[in-house]
mmCIF file of C-alpha atoms and ligand atoms in Angstrom:
data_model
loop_
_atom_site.group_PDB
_atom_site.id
_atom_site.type_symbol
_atom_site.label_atom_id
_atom_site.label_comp_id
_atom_site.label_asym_id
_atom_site.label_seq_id
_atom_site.Cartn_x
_atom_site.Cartn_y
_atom_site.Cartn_z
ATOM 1 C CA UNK A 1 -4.152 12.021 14.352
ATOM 2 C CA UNK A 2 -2.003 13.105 11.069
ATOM 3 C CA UNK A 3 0.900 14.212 13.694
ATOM 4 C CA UNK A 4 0.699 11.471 15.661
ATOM 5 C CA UNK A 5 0.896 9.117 12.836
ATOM 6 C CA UNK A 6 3.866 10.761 11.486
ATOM 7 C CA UNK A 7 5.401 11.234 14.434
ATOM 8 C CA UNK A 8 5.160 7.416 14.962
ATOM 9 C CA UNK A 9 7.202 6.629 11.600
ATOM 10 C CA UNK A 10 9.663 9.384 12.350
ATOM 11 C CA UNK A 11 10.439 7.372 15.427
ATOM 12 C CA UNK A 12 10.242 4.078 13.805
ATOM 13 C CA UNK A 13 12.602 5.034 10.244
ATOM 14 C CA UNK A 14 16.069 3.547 12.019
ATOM 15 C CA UNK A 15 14.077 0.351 12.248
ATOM 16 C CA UNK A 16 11.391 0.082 10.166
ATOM 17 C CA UNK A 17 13.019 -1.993 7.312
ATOM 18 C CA UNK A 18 14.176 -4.487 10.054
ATOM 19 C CA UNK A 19 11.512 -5.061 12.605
ATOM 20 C CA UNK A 20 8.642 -4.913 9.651
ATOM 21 C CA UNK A 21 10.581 -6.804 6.194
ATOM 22 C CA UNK A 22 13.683 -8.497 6.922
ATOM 23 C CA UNK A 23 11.435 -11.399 8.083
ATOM 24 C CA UNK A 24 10.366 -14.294 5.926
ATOM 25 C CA UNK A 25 6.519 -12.953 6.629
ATOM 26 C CA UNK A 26 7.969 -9.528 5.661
ATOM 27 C CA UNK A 27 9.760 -10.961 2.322
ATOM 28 C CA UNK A 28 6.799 -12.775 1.161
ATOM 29 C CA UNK A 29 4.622 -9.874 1.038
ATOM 30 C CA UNK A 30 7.203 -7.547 -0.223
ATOM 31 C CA UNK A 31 7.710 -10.140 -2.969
ATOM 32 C CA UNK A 32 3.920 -10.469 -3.790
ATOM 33 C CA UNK A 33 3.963 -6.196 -3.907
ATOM 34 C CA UNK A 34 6.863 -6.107 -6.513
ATOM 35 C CA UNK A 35 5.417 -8.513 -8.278
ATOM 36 C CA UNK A 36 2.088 -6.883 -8.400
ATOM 37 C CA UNK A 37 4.115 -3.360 -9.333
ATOM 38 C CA UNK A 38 5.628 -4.846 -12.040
ATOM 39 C CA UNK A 39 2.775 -6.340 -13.508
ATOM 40 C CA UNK A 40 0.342 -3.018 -13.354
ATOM 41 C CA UNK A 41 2.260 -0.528 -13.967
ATOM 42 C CA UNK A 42 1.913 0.331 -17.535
ATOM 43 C CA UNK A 43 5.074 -0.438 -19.361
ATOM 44 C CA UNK A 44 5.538 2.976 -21.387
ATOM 45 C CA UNK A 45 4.919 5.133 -17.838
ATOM 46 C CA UNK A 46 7.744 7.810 -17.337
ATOM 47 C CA UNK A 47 6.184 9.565 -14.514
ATOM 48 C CA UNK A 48 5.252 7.361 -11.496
ATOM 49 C CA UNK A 49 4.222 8.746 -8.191
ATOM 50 C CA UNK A 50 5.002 7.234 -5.068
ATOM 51 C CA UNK A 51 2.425 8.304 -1.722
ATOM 52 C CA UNK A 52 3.670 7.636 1.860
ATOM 53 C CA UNK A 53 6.989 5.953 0.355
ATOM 54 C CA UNK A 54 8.310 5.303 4.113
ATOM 55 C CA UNK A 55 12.059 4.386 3.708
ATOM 56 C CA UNK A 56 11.413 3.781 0.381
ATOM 57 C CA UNK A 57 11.067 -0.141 0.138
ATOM 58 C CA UNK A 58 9.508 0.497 -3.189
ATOM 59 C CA UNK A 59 10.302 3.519 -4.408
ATOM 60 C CA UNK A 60 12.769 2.185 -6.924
ATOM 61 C CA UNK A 61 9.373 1.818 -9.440
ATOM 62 C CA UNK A 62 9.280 5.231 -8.985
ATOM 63 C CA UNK A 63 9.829 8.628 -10.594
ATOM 64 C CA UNK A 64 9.156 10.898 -7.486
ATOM 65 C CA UNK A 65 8.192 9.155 -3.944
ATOM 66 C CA UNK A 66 6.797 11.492 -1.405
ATOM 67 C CA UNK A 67 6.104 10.988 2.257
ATOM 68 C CA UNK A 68 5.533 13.452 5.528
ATOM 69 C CA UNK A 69 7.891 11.960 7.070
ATOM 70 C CA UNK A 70 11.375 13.571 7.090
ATOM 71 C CA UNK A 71 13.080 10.556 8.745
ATOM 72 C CA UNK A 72 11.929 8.115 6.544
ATOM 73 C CA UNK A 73 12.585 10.384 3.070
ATOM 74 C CA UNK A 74 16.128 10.874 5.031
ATOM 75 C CA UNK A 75 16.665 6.848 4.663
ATOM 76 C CA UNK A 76 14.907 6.402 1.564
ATOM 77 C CA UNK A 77 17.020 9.364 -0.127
ATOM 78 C CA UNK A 78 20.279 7.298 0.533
ATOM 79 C CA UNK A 79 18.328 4.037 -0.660
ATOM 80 C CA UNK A 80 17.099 4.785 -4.065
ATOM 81 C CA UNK A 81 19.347 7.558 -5.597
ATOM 82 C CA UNK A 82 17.417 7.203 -9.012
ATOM 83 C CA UNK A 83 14.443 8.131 -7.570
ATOM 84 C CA UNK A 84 13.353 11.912 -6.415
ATOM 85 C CA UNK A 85 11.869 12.526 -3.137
ATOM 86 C CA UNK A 86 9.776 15.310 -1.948
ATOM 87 C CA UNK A 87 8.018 15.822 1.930
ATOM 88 C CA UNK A 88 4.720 16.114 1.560
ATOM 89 C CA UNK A 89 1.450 15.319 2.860
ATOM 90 C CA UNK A 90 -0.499 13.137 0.390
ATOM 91 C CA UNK A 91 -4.031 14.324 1.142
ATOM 92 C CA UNK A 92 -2.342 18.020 -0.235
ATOM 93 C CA UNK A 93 0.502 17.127 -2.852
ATOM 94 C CA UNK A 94 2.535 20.302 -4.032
ATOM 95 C CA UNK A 95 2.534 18.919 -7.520
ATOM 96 C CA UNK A 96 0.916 19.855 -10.501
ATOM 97 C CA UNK A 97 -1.782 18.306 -12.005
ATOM 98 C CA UNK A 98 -2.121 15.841 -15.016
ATOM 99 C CA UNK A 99 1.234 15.253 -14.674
ATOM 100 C CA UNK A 100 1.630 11.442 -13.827
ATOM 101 C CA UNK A 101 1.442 8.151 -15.669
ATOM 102 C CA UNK A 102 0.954 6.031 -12.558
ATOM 103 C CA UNK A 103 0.407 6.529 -8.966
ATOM 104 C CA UNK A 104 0.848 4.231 -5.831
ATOM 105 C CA UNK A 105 0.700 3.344 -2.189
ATOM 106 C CA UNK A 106 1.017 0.675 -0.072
ATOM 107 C CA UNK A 107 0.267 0.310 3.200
ATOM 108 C CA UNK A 108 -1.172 3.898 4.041
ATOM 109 C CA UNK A 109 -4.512 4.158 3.248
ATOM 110 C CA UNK A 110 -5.070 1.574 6.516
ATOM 111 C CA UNK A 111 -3.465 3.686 8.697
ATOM 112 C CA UNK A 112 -5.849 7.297 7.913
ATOM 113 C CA UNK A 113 -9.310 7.720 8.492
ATOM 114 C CA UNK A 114 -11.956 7.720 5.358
ATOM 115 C CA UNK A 115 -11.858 11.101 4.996
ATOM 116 C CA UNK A 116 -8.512 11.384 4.733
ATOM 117 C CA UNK A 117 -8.387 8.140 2.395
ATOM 118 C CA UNK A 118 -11.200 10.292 0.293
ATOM 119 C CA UNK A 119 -8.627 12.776 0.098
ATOM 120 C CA UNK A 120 -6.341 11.267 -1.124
ATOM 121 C CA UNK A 121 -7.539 9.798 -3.921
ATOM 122 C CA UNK A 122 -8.566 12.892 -4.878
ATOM 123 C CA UNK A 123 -5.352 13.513 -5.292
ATOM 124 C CA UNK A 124 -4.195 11.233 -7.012
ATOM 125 C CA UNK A 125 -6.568 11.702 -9.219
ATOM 126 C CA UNK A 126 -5.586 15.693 -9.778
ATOM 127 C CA UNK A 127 -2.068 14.737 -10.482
ATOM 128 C CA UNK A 128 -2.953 11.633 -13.173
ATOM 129 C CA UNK A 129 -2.834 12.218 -17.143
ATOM 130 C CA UNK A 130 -6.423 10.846 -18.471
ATOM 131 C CA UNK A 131 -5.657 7.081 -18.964
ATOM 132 C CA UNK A 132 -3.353 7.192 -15.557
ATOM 133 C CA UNK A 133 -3.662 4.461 -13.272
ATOM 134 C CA UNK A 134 -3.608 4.618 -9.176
ATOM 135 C CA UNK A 135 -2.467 1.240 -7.696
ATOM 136 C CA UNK A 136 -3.286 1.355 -3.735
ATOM 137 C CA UNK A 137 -3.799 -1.600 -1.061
ATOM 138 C CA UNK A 138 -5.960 -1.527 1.995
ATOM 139 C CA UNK A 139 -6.985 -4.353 4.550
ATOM 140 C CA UNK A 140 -9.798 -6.294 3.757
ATOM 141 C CA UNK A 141 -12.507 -5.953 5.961
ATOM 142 C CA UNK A 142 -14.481 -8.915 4.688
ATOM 143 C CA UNK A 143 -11.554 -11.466 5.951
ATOM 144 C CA UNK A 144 -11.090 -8.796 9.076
ATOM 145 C CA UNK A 145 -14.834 -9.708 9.916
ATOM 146 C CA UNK A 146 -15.013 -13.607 9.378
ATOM 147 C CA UNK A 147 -11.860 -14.187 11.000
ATOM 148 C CA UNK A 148 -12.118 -11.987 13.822
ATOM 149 C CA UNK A 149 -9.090 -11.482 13.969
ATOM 150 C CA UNK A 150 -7.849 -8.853 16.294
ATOM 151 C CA UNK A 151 -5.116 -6.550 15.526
ATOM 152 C CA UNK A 152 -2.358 -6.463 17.740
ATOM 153 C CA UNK A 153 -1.416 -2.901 17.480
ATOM 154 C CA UNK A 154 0.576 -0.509 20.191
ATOM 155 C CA UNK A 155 -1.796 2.425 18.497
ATOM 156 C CA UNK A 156 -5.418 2.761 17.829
ATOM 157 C CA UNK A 157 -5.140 3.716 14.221
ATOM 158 C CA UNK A 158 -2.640 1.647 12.941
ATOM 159 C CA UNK A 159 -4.115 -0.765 10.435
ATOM 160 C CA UNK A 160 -7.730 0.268 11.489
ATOM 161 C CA UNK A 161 -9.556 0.857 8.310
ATOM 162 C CA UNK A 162 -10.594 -2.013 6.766
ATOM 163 C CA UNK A 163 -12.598 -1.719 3.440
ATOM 164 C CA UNK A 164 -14.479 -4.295 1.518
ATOM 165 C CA UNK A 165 -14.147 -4.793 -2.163
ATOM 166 C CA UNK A 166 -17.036 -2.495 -2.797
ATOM 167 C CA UNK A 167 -16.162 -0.349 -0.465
ATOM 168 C CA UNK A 168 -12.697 0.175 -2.179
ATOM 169 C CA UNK A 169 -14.468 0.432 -5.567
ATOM 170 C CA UNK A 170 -16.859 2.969 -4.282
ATOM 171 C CA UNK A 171 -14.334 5.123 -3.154
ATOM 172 C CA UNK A 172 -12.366 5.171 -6.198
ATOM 173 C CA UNK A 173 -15.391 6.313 -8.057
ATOM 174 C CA UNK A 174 -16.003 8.949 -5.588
ATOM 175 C CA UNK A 175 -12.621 10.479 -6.830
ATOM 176 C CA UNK A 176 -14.009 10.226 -10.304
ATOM 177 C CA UNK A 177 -11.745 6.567 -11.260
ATOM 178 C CA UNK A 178 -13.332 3.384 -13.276
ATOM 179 C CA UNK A 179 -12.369 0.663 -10.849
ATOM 180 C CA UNK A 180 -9.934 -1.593 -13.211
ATOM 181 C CA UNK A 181 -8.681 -4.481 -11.506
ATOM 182 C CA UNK A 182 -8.628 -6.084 -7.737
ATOM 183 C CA UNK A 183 -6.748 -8.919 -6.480
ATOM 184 C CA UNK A 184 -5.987 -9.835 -2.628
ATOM 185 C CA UNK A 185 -2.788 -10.773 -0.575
ATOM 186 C CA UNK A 186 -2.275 -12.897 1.947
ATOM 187 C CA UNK A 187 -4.819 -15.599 1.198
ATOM 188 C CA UNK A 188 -3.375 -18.133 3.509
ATOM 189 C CA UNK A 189 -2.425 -17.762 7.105
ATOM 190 C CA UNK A 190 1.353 -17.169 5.982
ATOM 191 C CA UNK A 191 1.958 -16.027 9.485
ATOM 192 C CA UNK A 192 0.898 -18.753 10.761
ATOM 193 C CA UNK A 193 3.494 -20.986 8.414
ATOM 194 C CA UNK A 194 6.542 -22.529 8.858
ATOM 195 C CA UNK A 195 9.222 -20.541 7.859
ATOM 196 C CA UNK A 196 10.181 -22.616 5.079
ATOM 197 C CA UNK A 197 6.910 -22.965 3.850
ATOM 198 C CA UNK A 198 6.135 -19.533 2.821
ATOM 199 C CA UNK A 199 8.696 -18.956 -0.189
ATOM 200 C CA UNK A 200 7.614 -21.786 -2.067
ATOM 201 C CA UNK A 201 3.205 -21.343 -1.110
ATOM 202 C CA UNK A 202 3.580 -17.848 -2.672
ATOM 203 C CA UNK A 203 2.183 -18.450 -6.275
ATOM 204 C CA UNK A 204 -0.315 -20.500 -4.885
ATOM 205 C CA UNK A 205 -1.505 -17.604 -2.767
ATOM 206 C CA UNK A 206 -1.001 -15.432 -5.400
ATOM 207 C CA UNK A 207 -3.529 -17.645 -7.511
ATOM 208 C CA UNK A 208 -5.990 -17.829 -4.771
ATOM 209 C CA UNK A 209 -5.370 -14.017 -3.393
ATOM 210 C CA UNK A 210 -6.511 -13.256 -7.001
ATOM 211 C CA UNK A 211 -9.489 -15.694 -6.902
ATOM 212 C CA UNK A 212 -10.947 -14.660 -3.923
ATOM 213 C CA UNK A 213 -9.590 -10.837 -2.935
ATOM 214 C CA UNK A 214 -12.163 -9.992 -0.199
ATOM 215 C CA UNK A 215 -10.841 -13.391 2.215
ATOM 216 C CA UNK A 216 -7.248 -12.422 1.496
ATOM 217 C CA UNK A 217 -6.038 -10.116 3.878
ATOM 218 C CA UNK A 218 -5.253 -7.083 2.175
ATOM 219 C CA UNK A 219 -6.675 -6.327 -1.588
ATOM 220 C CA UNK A 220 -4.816 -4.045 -3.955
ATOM 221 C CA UNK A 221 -6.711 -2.523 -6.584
ATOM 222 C CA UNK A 222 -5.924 -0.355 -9.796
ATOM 223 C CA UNK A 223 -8.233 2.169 -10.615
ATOM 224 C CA UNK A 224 -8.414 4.085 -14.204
ATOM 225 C CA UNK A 225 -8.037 7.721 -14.384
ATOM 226 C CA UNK A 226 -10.807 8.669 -17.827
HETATM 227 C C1 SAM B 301 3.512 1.644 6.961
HETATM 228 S S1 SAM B 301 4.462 2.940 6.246
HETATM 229 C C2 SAM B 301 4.556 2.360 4.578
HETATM 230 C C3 SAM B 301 5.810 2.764 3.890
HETATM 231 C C4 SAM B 301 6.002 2.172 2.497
HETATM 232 N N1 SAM B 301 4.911 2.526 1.605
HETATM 233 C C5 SAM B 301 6.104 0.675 2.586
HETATM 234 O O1 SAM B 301 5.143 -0.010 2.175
HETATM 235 O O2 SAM B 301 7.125 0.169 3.054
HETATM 236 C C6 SAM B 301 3.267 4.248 6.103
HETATM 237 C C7 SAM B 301 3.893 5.548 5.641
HETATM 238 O O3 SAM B 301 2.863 6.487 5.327
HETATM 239 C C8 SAM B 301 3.280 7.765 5.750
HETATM 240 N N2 SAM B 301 2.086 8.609 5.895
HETATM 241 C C9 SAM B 301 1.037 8.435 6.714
HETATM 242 N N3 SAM B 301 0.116 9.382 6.513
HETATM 243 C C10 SAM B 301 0.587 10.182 5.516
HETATM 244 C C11 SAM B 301 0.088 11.331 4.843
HETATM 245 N N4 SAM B 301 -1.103 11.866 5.128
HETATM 246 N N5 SAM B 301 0.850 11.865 3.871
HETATM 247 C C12 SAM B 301 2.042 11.344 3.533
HETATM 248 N N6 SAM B 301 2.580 10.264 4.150
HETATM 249 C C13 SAM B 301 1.855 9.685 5.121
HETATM 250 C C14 SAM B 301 4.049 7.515 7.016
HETATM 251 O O4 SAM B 301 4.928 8.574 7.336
HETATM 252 C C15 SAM B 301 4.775 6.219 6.701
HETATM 253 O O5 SAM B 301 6.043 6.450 6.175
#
C-alpha cells in the first residue's frame, strides 16, 4: 500500500499543484491551512518539521520538510529554497529525537491506514522537545457519515480514513500527547459554491469550522508533547 501510494504522488508531482490548488476550492482551503499554521505554531519555534510535504505547498513554515516521495521533494526543493528537505518515510524518520519545536502534516494521515497513522505519531512524538506541538488534519468521519457522501476517488485508499474527534484525540494520546486544540475545515459545502462566493464565506466558515469541527469536513488538531 506504502509503494503504491508513493508511487501515485511520484506520478502526480508535475501536476499536483495545478489539478489539486490552483482552483478557487483549492485556494480557499490552502488559505484556511496558512492561516491555521500561522496561528498554532508557537511564535519562538526554530525547528519545525514538515511530514509528507508533497511539492511543498507549505513547507515555507518550515525548518526541514520531509516526504517519500523523490518527485515531489524534487519540485518542492526548487520551491522553497529556505527550507531543507530530506526523503523519508514518516512512520521511520532518520532524525534525532527531541529535536523539534513543532511538527506538521496535512493531508496524509487520510491517505495511510491506522496503523500507519499510529506510527506516525509516534514519531512525531520521538522527534518533539517536551512542550512541542504536532499540528495534523484528517477527514472527519462524523460529517463523512451524516452526509454520506461518497468519495470520488481513482484509488481505494485515497482519503479513506476518516476519524472522529475522539477518535483523533485518542490517538494522539496513544502516542503519549495531551490533545490541545481542534477546529474543523470546510464547514460549508464550498464545493458546492459559486466561485465568487467562496473568498469572501471563508471567515464565516472559519467561525463555524471552529464551532462545530466534527460536521466540517476535515478537523485539524494540535496536540501537546509533556
Ligand atoms: C496529498 S499529498 C499532501 C502534500 C502536502 N502536505 C500538501 O498538503 O500539499 C500527500 C503526501 O504524503 C506523502 N506520503 C504518503 N505516505 C507517506 C509516508 N508514509 N511517509 C512520507 N510521505 C508520505 C506522499 O508522497 C504525498 O506527497
Amino acid at each position: 500500500m506504502q509503494q503504491e501510494i508513493i508511487a501515485y504522488y511520484d506520478r502526480l508531482a508535475p501536476t499536483y499543484d495545478a489539478s489539486r490548488f490552483e482552483n478557487s476550492y483549492g485556494r480557499f482551503i490552502d488559505a484556511r491551512e496558512r492561516a491555521l499554521l500561522r496561528a498554532w505554531l508557537p511564535a519562538n519555534a526554530t525547528s519545525i518539521l514538515e511530514l509528507g510535504c508533497g511539492t511543498g505547498r507549505l513547507s515555507g513554515f518550515a525548518t526541514i520538510a520531509t516526504d517519500a516521495s523523490t518527485a515531489s521533494l524534487a519540485l518542492a526543493r526548487t520551491r522553497e529554497t529556505a527550507t531543507r528537505f530530506a526523503a523519508a518515510d514518516a512512520e521511520h524518520l532518520p532524525l534525532p529525537s527531541a529535536a523539534f519545536d513543532a511538527v506538521f502534516a496535512f493531508h496524509l494521515l487520510m491517505h495511510i491506514e491506522t496503523t500507519a497513522i499510529h506510527n506516525i505519531f509516534g514519531e512525531a512524538a520521538r522527534v518533539l522537545r517536551p512542550g512541542g506541538v504536532l499540528i495534523a488534519d484528517i477527514v472527519s468521519r462524523t460529517r463523512r457519515n451524516l452526509t454520506g457522501e461518497r468519495r470520488v476517488a481513482t484509488h481505494a485508499w485515497h482519503g479513506a480514513t476518516a476519524l472522529t474527534p475522539q477518535e483523533f484525540e485518542a490517538a494522539g494520546r496513544a502516542a503519549g500527547f495531551n490533545p490541545l486544540k481542534m477546529t474543523g475545515l470546510l464547514f460549508l459545502p464550498v464545493h458546492r459554491l459559486p466561485e465568487r462566493a467562496r473568498q469572501p464565506l471563508a471567515r464565516l466558515d472559519g467561525w463555524l469550522a471552529g464551532r462545530w469541527p466534527s460536521l466540517s469536513s476535515y478537523l485539524v488538531a494540535c496536540f501537546e508533547k509533556p
